[in-house]
Coordinates of C-alpha atoms in Angstrom, one line a residue:
Chain A
M165 CA 0.0 0.0 0.0
A166 CA 1.5 3.3 -1.0
E167 CA 1.6 5.9 1.7
V168 CA 2.2 9.5 1.1
A169 CA 5.4 10.8 2.6
N170 CA 5.6 14.1 4.6
I171 CA 2.0 14.3 5.5
D172 CA 1.0 15.5 8.9
R173 CA -0.5 12.3 10.2
T174 CA -2.7 14.1 12.7
A175 CA -4.2 16.2 9.9
F176 CA -4.6 13.2 7.6
A177 CA -6.3 11.1 10.3
E178 CA -8.7 14.0 11.1
W179 CA -9.5 14.5 7.4
L180 CA -10.3 10.8 7.2
Q181 CA -12.6 11.1 10.2
R182 CA -14.4 13.9 8.4
V183 CA -15.1 11.7 5.4
G184 CA -16.0 8.7 7.5
D185 CA -18.1 10.7 9.9
N186 CA -20.2 12.1 7.1
A187 CA -21.0 8.6 6.0
L188 CA -21.6 7.3 9.5
I189 CA -23.9 10.1 10.7
L190 CA -25.9 10.3 7.5
G191 CA -26.1 6.5 7.4
H192 CA -27.5 6.5 10.9
R193 CA -30.0 9.2 10.2
V194 CA -31.2 7.4 7.1
S195 CA -31.4 4.1 9.1
E196 CA -33.9 5.8 11.4
W197 CA -36.5 5.4 8.6
C198 CA -36.3 1.7 8.7
G199 CA -39.8 0.5 9.3
H200 CA -41.3 4.0 8.9
A201 CA -40.9 5.0 5.2
P202 CA -44.0 6.0 3.3
A203 CA -43.9 2.9 1.0
L204 CA -42.3 -0.5 1.3
E205 CA -40.0 0.1 -1.7
E206 CA -38.8 3.4 -0.1
D207 CA -38.2 1.7 3.2
I208 CA -36.0 -0.9 1.5
A209 CA -34.3 1.8 -0.6
L210 CA -33.5 3.9 2.5
A211 CA -32.2 1.0 4.5
N212 CA -29.9 0.0 1.6
T213 CA -28.6 3.5 1.2
A214 CA -27.9 3.6 4.9
L215 CA -26.1 0.2 4.6
D216 CA -23.9 1.5 1.8
L217 CA -23.0 4.6 3.9
I218 CA -22.2 2.6 7.0
G219 CA -20.1 0.2 5.0
Q220 CA -18.2 3.1 3.5
C221 CA -17.8 4.6 7.0
Q222 CA -16.1 1.3 8.2
L223 CA -13.5 1.6 5.5
W224 CA -12.8 5.3 6.1
L225 CA -12.7 5.1 9.9
G226 CA -10.7 1.9 9.6
L227 CA -8.1 3.8 7.7
A228 CA -8.4 6.8 10.0
A229 CA -7.6 4.6 12.9
E230 CA -4.6 3.0 11.1
V231 CA -3.2 6.4 10.1
E232 CA -3.7 7.8 13.6
G233 CA -1.7 4.9 15.0
K234 CA -3.0 4.9 18.5
G235 CA -4.4 1.4 18.5
R236 CA -8.0 2.5 18.1
T237 CA -10.4 0.7 15.8
A238 CA -13.2 1.9 13.5
D239 CA -15.8 0.8 16.0
Q240 CA -14.1 2.7 18.8
L241 CA -14.0 5.8 16.7
A242 CA -17.7 5.4 15.9
F243 CA -19.0 4.5 19.3
L244 CA -16.7 6.0 21.9
R245 CA -16.1 9.6 20.7
D246 CA -18.2 12.4 22.0
A247 CA -19.9 15.0 19.8
G248 CA -17.1 17.5 20.0
A249 CA -14.7 14.9 18.5
F250 CA -17.0 14.2 15.5
H251 CA -16.0 16.0 12.2
N252 CA -19.1 15.6 10.0
L253 CA -20.8 18.4 8.2
L254 CA -23.8 20.0 9.9
L255 CA -26.0 19.0 7.0
V256 CA -25.8 15.3 7.6
E257 CA -26.9 15.6 11.3
R258 CA -30.0 17.6 10.4
P259 CA -33.1 15.7 11.7
N260 CA -35.0 13.6 9.2
G261 CA -38.1 15.8 9.2
D262 CA -40.6 14.5 6.6
F263 CA -39.7 12.3 3.6
G264 CA -39.2 15.4 1.6
V265 CA -36.5 16.8 4.0
T266 CA -34.8 13.4 4.1
L267 CA -34.7 13.2 0.3
M268 CA -33.6 16.8 -0.2
R269 CA -30.8 16.4 2.4
Q270 CA -29.7 13.2 0.6
F271 CA -29.7 14.9 -2.8
L272 CA -27.7 17.9 -1.6
F273 CA -25.2 15.6 0.0
D274 CA -25.1 13.0 -2.8
A275 CA -24.3 15.7 -5.4
F276 CA -21.3 16.8 -3.2
H277 CA -20.3 13.2 -2.2
I278 CA -20.0 12.0 -5.8
E279 CA -17.7 14.9 -6.8
L280 CA -15.5 14.3 -3.7
L281 CA -15.2 10.6 -4.4
R282 CA -14.5 11.1 -8.1
A283 CA -11.6 13.4 -7.1
L284 CA -10.4 11.0 -4.4
V285 CA -10.1 8.2 -7.0
K286 CA -7.0 10.1 -8.2
S287 CA -5.6 10.4 -4.6
T288 CA -1.9 10.1 -4.2
D289 CA -2.6 7.7 -1.3
S290 CA -3.6 4.4 -2.9
R291 CA -5.6 3.4 0.2
V292 CA -7.8 6.5 -0.2
A293 CA -8.1 5.9 -3.9
E294 CA -9.2 2.3 -3.4
I295 CA -12.0 3.2 -0.9
A296 CA -13.1 6.0 -3.1
A297 CA -13.4 3.8 -6.2
K298 CA -15.5 1.4 -4.3
A299 CA -17.8 4.1 -2.8
E300 CA -18.1 6.1 -6.0
K301 CA -20.1 3.3 -7.7
E302 CA -22.5 3.1 -4.8
V303 CA -23.0 6.8 -4.5
A304 CA -23.7 7.1 -8.2
Y305 CA -26.9 5.1 -7.4
H306 CA -27.7 7.2 -4.4
L307 CA -27.5 10.4 -6.5
E308 CA -29.6 9.0 -9.3
R309 CA -32.3 7.9 -6.8
S310 CA -32.4 11.1 -4.8
A311 CA -32.3 13.3 -7.9
D312 CA -35.1 11.3 -9.4
L313 CA -37.3 11.7 -6.4
V314 CA -36.5 15.4 -5.9
I315 CA -37.7 15.9 -9.5
R316 CA -40.8 13.8 -9.1
L317 CA -41.9 15.4 -5.8
G318 CA -40.8 18.9 -6.7
D319 CA -42.6 18.7 -10.1
G320 CA -45.4 16.8 -8.4
S321 CA -48.6 17.7 -6.6
A322 CA -49.1 21.1 -4.9
E323 CA -48.6 19.4 -1.6
S324 CA -45.4 17.5 -2.6
R325 CA -44.0 20.7 -4.3
A326 CA -44.6 22.8 -1.2
R327 CA -42.9 20.3 1.0
M328 CA -39.9 20.0 -1.3
D329 CA -39.6 23.8 -1.5
K330 CA -39.8 24.1 2.3
A331 CA -37.2 21.3 2.7
L332 CA -34.8 23.1 0.2
K333 CA -35.1 26.4 2.0
S334 CA -34.6 24.8 5.4
L335 CA -31.5 22.9 4.4
W336 CA -29.8 25.5 2.1
A337 CA -28.0 27.2 4.9
Y338 CA -26.2 24.0 5.6
T339 CA -24.7 23.5 2.1
G340 CA -22.1 26.2 2.2
E341 CA -20.0 24.3 4.8
M342 CA -19.3 21.6 2.2
F343 CA -17.0 23.9 0.2
L344 CA -15.1 25.7 3.0
D345 CA -11.4 25.1 3.1
D346 CA -9.5 25.1 6.4
A347 CA -6.0 24.2 7.5
I348 CA -6.6 20.5 7.5
D349 CA -8.1 20.6 4.0
Q350 CA -5.0 22.6 2.9
A351 CA -2.6 20.1 4.4
V352 CA -4.2 17.1 2.6
A353 CA -4.6 19.0 -0.6
E354 CA -0.9 20.0 -0.7
T355 CA 0.1 16.3 -0.7
G356 CA -2.4 15.4 -3.4
I357 CA -4.4 13.2 -1.0
A358 CA -7.6 15.1 -1.5
P359 CA -9.0 18.0 -3.5
L360 CA -9.7 21.4 -1.8
P361 CA -13.4 21.4 -0.9
S362 CA -13.9 24.7 -2.7
S363 CA -12.8 23.1 -6.0
L364 CA -15.9 20.9 -5.9
K365 CA -18.4 23.7 -5.8
A366 CA -18.9 24.5 -9.5
A367 CA -19.7 20.8 -10.3
W368 CA -22.0 20.6 -7.4
E369 CA -23.8 23.7 -8.4
A370 CA -24.2 22.5 -11.9
T371 CA -25.9 19.3 -10.8
V372 CA -28.1 21.0 -8.2
N373 CA -29.2 23.7 -10.6
A374 CA -30.1 21.3 -13.3
V375 CA -32.1 19.0 -10.9
L376 CA -33.9 21.9 -9.2
A377 CA -34.8 23.4 -12.5
E378 CA -36.4 20.1 -13.7
A379 CA -38.1 19.9 -10.3
T380 CA -39.5 23.4 -10.8
L381 CA -37.9 24.5 -7.5
E382 CA -36.1 27.8 -7.1
N383 CA -32.5 27.9 -6.0
P384 CA -32.5 29.9 -2.8
G385 CA -29.3 31.7 -4.0
Q386 CA -27.1 33.6 -1.6
A387 CA -27.9 33.1 2.0
W388 CA -26.3 33.2 5.4
Q389 CA -24.5 29.8 6.0
H390 CA -23.9 27.7 9.1
K391 CA -20.5 26.2 9.7
G392 CA -18.4 24.4 12.3
G393 CA -19.3 20.7 12.0
K394 CA -15.9 19.8 10.4
Q395 CA -14.2 21.4 13.4
G396 CA -16.3 19.7 16.0
I397 CA -18.8 22.4 16.7
H398 CA -22.2 20.8 16.2
S399 CA -25.9 21.5 16.6
E400 CA -27.7 19.9 19.5
H401 CA -29.1 17.3 17.2
L402 CA -25.8 15.3 17.0
G403 CA -25.9 14.7 20.8
F404 CA -29.3 13.0 20.6
L405 CA -28.2 11.0 17.6
L406 CA -25.1 9.8 19.4
A407 CA -27.0 9.0 22.6
E408 CA -29.0 6.5 20.6
M409 CA -26.3 5.2 18.3
Q410 CA -23.7 4.8 21.1
F411 CA -26.0 3.6 23.9
L412 CA -25.0 -0.1 23.8
Q413 CA -21.3 0.4 23.8
R414 CA -21.6 3.0 26.5
A415 CA -23.8 0.9 28.8
Y416 CA -22.0 -2.4 28.1
P417 CA -18.4 -1.5 27.2
G418 CA -16.9 -4.0 24.7
A419 CA -20.2 -5.8 24.1
S420 CA -20.2 -7.8 20.9
W421 CA -22.3 -10.5 19.2
Chain B
M107 CA 1.1 -31.0 6.1
N108 CA 4.0 -30.7 3.7
V109 CA 3.9 -29.0 0.4
A110 CA 3.4 -32.1 -1.6
Q111 CA 0.2 -32.9 0.3
H112 CA -1.5 -29.5 -0.2
P113 CA -4.7 -29.8 -2.2
G114 CA -4.1 -28.0 -5.5
T115 CA -5.6 -24.5 -6.0
D116 CA -7.8 -25.9 -8.7
Q117 CA -9.3 -28.2 -6.1
V118 CA -9.8 -25.3 -3.8
W119 CA -11.5 -23.3 -6.5
D120 CA -13.8 -26.3 -7.1
W121 CA -14.7 -26.5 -3.5
L122 CA -15.4 -22.7 -3.4
S123 CA -17.7 -23.1 -6.5
Q124 CA -19.9 -25.2 -4.2
V125 CA -20.3 -22.5 -1.5
P126 CA -23.6 -20.7 -2.1
D127 CA -24.0 -17.0 -1.8
P128 CA -25.9 -16.6 1.5
E129 CA -28.5 -14.1 0.1
I130 CA -28.9 -15.6 -3.3
P131 CA -28.3 -19.3 -2.6
V132 CA -28.8 -20.4 -6.3
I133 CA -25.4 -18.9 -7.2
S134 CA -22.0 -19.7 -5.8
L135 CA -19.3 -17.4 -4.6
T136 CA -17.3 -18.2 -7.7
D137 CA -20.3 -17.5 -9.9
L138 CA -20.6 -14.1 -8.2
G139 CA -16.9 -13.4 -9.0
I140 CA -15.9 -12.3 -5.6
I141 CA -13.1 -14.8 -5.0
R142 CA -10.1 -12.9 -6.4
D143 CA -7.3 -15.4 -5.6
V144 CA -6.5 -18.7 -4.1
A145 CA -2.8 -19.3 -3.2
W146 CA -0.6 -21.2 -0.7
A147 CA 1.7 -19.2 1.5
D148 CA 3.9 -21.9 2.9
D149 CA 1.4 -24.1 4.7
T150 CA -1.3 -21.5 4.9
L151 CA -4.1 -21.2 2.3
V152 CA -4.8 -17.6 1.5
V153 CA -8.2 -16.8 -0.1
T154 CA -8.6 -13.3 -1.4
V155 CA -12.2 -12.0 -1.3
T156 CA -13.5 -8.7 -2.6
P157 CA -16.7 -7.3 -1.1
T158 CA -19.7 -6.7 -3.3
Y159 CA -21.2 -3.6 -1.7
S160 CA -19.2 -2.0 1.1
G161 CA -22.1 -2.3 3.5
C162 CA -23.3 -5.7 2.3
P163 CA -24.3 -7.6 5.5
A164 CA -23.6 -10.9 3.8
T165 CA -19.8 -10.1 3.7
S166 CA -19.1 -11.5 7.1
I167 CA -21.3 -14.5 6.5
I168 CA -19.5 -15.2 3.2
N169 CA -16.2 -15.2 5.1
L170 CA -17.6 -17.6 7.7
D171 CA -19.0 -19.8 5.0
I172 CA -15.7 -20.0 3.2
E173 CA -13.9 -20.9 6.4
T174 CA -16.5 -23.5 7.3
A175 CA -16.4 -25.1 3.8
L176 CA -12.6 -25.3 3.6
R177 CA -12.2 -26.6 7.1
A178 CA -14.7 -29.3 6.2
H179 CA -12.3 -30.3 3.4
G180 CA -9.4 -30.6 5.8
I181 CA -7.8 -27.1 5.4
D182 CA -6.8 -26.1 8.9
K183 CA -4.4 -23.2 8.2
L184 CA -6.4 -20.6 6.4
R185 CA -6.3 -16.9 6.0
L186 CA -8.9 -14.7 4.3
E187 CA -7.7 -11.4 2.8
R188 CA -9.9 -8.5 1.7
Q189 CA -9.1 -6.9 -1.6
L190 CA -10.8 -3.6 -2.4
S191 CA -9.2 -2.8 -5.7
P192 CA -10.2 -3.2 -8.5
P193 CA -13.7 -2.8 -7.0
W194 CA -16.1 -5.7 -7.6
T195 CA -18.2 -5.3 -10.7
T196 CA -21.2 -7.3 -11.9
D197 CA -19.3 -7.9 -15.1
W198 CA -17.5 -10.6 -13.1
I199 CA -20.7 -12.7 -12.6
T200 CA -20.2 -15.8 -14.8
E201 CA -22.5 -16.7 -17.7
E202 CA -23.6 -19.8 -15.7
G203 CA -24.3 -17.5 -12.7
R204 CA -26.5 -15.3 -14.9
D205 CA -28.5 -18.3 -16.2
K206 CA -29.0 -19.4 -12.6
L207 CA -30.2 -15.9 -11.5
R208 CA -32.7 -15.8 -14.4
A209 CA -34.1 -19.2 -13.5
Y210 CA -34.4 -18.1 -9.9
G211 CA -36.5 -15.1 -10.9
I212 CA -33.8 -12.4 -10.8
A213 CA -33.1 -10.5 -14.0
P214 CA -29.3 -10.6 -14.4
P215 CA -27.3 -7.4 -14.8
I216 CA -27.0 -5.7 -18.2
D217 CA -23.2 -5.0 -18.5
G218 CA -22.1 -1.5 -19.1
T219 CA -25.3 0.1 -17.6
A220 CA -24.0 1.0 -14.2
A221 CA -25.1 4.4 -12.8
D222 CA -22.3 6.9 -13.2
G223 CA -23.8 9.8 -11.3
R224 CA -23.4 12.1 -14.3
L225 CA -26.8 13.5 -14.6
A226 CA -26.3 16.4 -16.9
G227 CA -27.8 15.8 -20.3
R228 CA -30.3 13.3 -19.2
I229 CA -32.1 15.1 -16.4
A230 CA -35.3 15.2 -18.3
R231 CA -35.2 11.4 -18.7
L232 CA -34.2 10.7 -15.1
A233 CA -37.5 11.0 -13.3
G234 CA -39.8 8.0 -13.4
S235 CA -39.1 4.8 -15.1
S236 CA -35.8 3.2 -16.1
N237 CA -34.0 3.9 -19.3
L238 CA -33.1 0.2 -19.5
T239 CA -35.0 -2.5 -21.3
I240 CA -35.0 -5.4 -18.8
A241 CA -36.7 -8.6 -19.7
C242 CA -39.1 -10.1 -17.1
P243 CA -37.4 -13.2 -15.8
R244 CA -40.8 -14.9 -15.5
C245 CA -42.5 -14.3 -18.8
G246 CA -39.7 -12.7 -20.9
S247 CA -41.7 -9.6 -21.7
T248 CA -39.7 -6.4 -22.0
K249 CA -42.6 -4.3 -20.9
T250 CA -41.2 -3.7 -17.5
E251 CA -40.9 -0.6 -15.2
K252 CA -38.6 0.3 -12.3
L253 CA -40.3 0.6 -8.9
S254 CA -37.2 1.5 -6.9
Q255 CA -33.4 1.8 -7.4
F256 CA -32.9 -0.5 -4.5
G257 CA -34.5 -3.9 -3.9
S258 CA -34.4 -6.6 -1.3
T259 CA -30.6 -6.4 -1.1
P260 CA -28.2 -3.5 -1.9
C261 CA -27.2 -5.2 -5.2
K262 CA -30.7 -5.3 -6.6
A263 CA -33.4 -2.9 -7.9
S264 CA -37.1 -3.5 -7.8
Y265 CA -39.0 -3.9 -11.1
R266 CA -42.5 -4.8 -12.2
C267 CA -43.6 -6.5 -15.4
T268 CA -46.6 -4.8 -17.0
D269 CA -47.6 -7.9 -19.0
C270 CA -47.6 -10.6 -16.3
L271 CA -47.9 -8.0 -13.5
E272 CA -45.3 -9.8 -11.3
P273 CA -42.8 -7.7 -9.4
F274 CA -39.2 -9.0 -9.7
D275 CA -35.6 -8.1 -8.7
Y276 CA -33.1 -6.8 -11.2
F277 CA -29.5 -7.5 -10.3
K278 CA -28.2 -4.0 -11.1
C279 CA -25.0 -3.4 -12.9
I280 CA -22.2 -1.9 -10.8

């Protein structure tokens, strides 16, 4: 396995946690629909999307633990960190809301995720490139599905259109964080491990604008944006999510089956 | 066991071709194309397996089934290795595997039709039914429509035949 020389391992490990935490937290959120989706096919589709994301998270956090070199495992990173040590985007911890909010959140993230993975396939670290190549194929299906449903519901009944419009407006202020570059992003970009997040924005906007136009939804345009998730500053929603997700390992340390 | 007494790798491949996929038991692990290599490292048999989907819950069961099968054939020193790259593709499903899928009621993948996530240029055709012509595995009709991008497992999509009216799984291309 080719490792990139001269990379700050702490920065690399934290960057890997960012990628893995996005998959973990969104995967958990989507899994909350299991048994509750509006139709059986959607229930199955949501559960399978969640499975893909949690599978990807195991690969990313496994590599994060390896790079960190402190003897931790992917499971320990997932189940034994507190909210302040999570590095996911605020967008993915947003509550599910109704089916429209869940789908809009998925679409806005998928359109970013695919661009990130596509760039990571060319990473100078072969381990990163391998995981990205695997995940990219899965995320292509996620994006096709979420875009399809955003169009159908946006360009749907008055009720579905109103809900999608409301979902878009409520989530828009969480999209800007995806494209903010900080010192960690700079460090991994300098070694060619990953692209700068800002470099992905134009492609994301092209996808989002095309889908929103077909969905007859208006792009909310310039708006004030939340940030902080990548640096560990989260909304109150993450704490509740972790309380449920981590309960078993917290109550019964080391439990397995 | 000395080197001369090792079962040959051809023999091991043959044993693995009898291990069914845990979720679609009509096809074997070798039909699925997920066994990437079988080799001896001194007195240890190394079987290299690639996962189908990264979150597929069958992955750990598959590893367990490989171990169980090979131990039953007298292999006591065994190591399973995971290989991510090149990522698994449905192109690796054998012809025999495709026939078995069809007979079981699952439409096999149509090679070269994997989602690529590049939506521009076909946004207008995205919504609603599939762009693929998939024959119903039950009646052979090509009048079928997509119900959902994901079916009963991550690797399948849900379709319906508008002639015989039966729903069926399509093993989607990846």
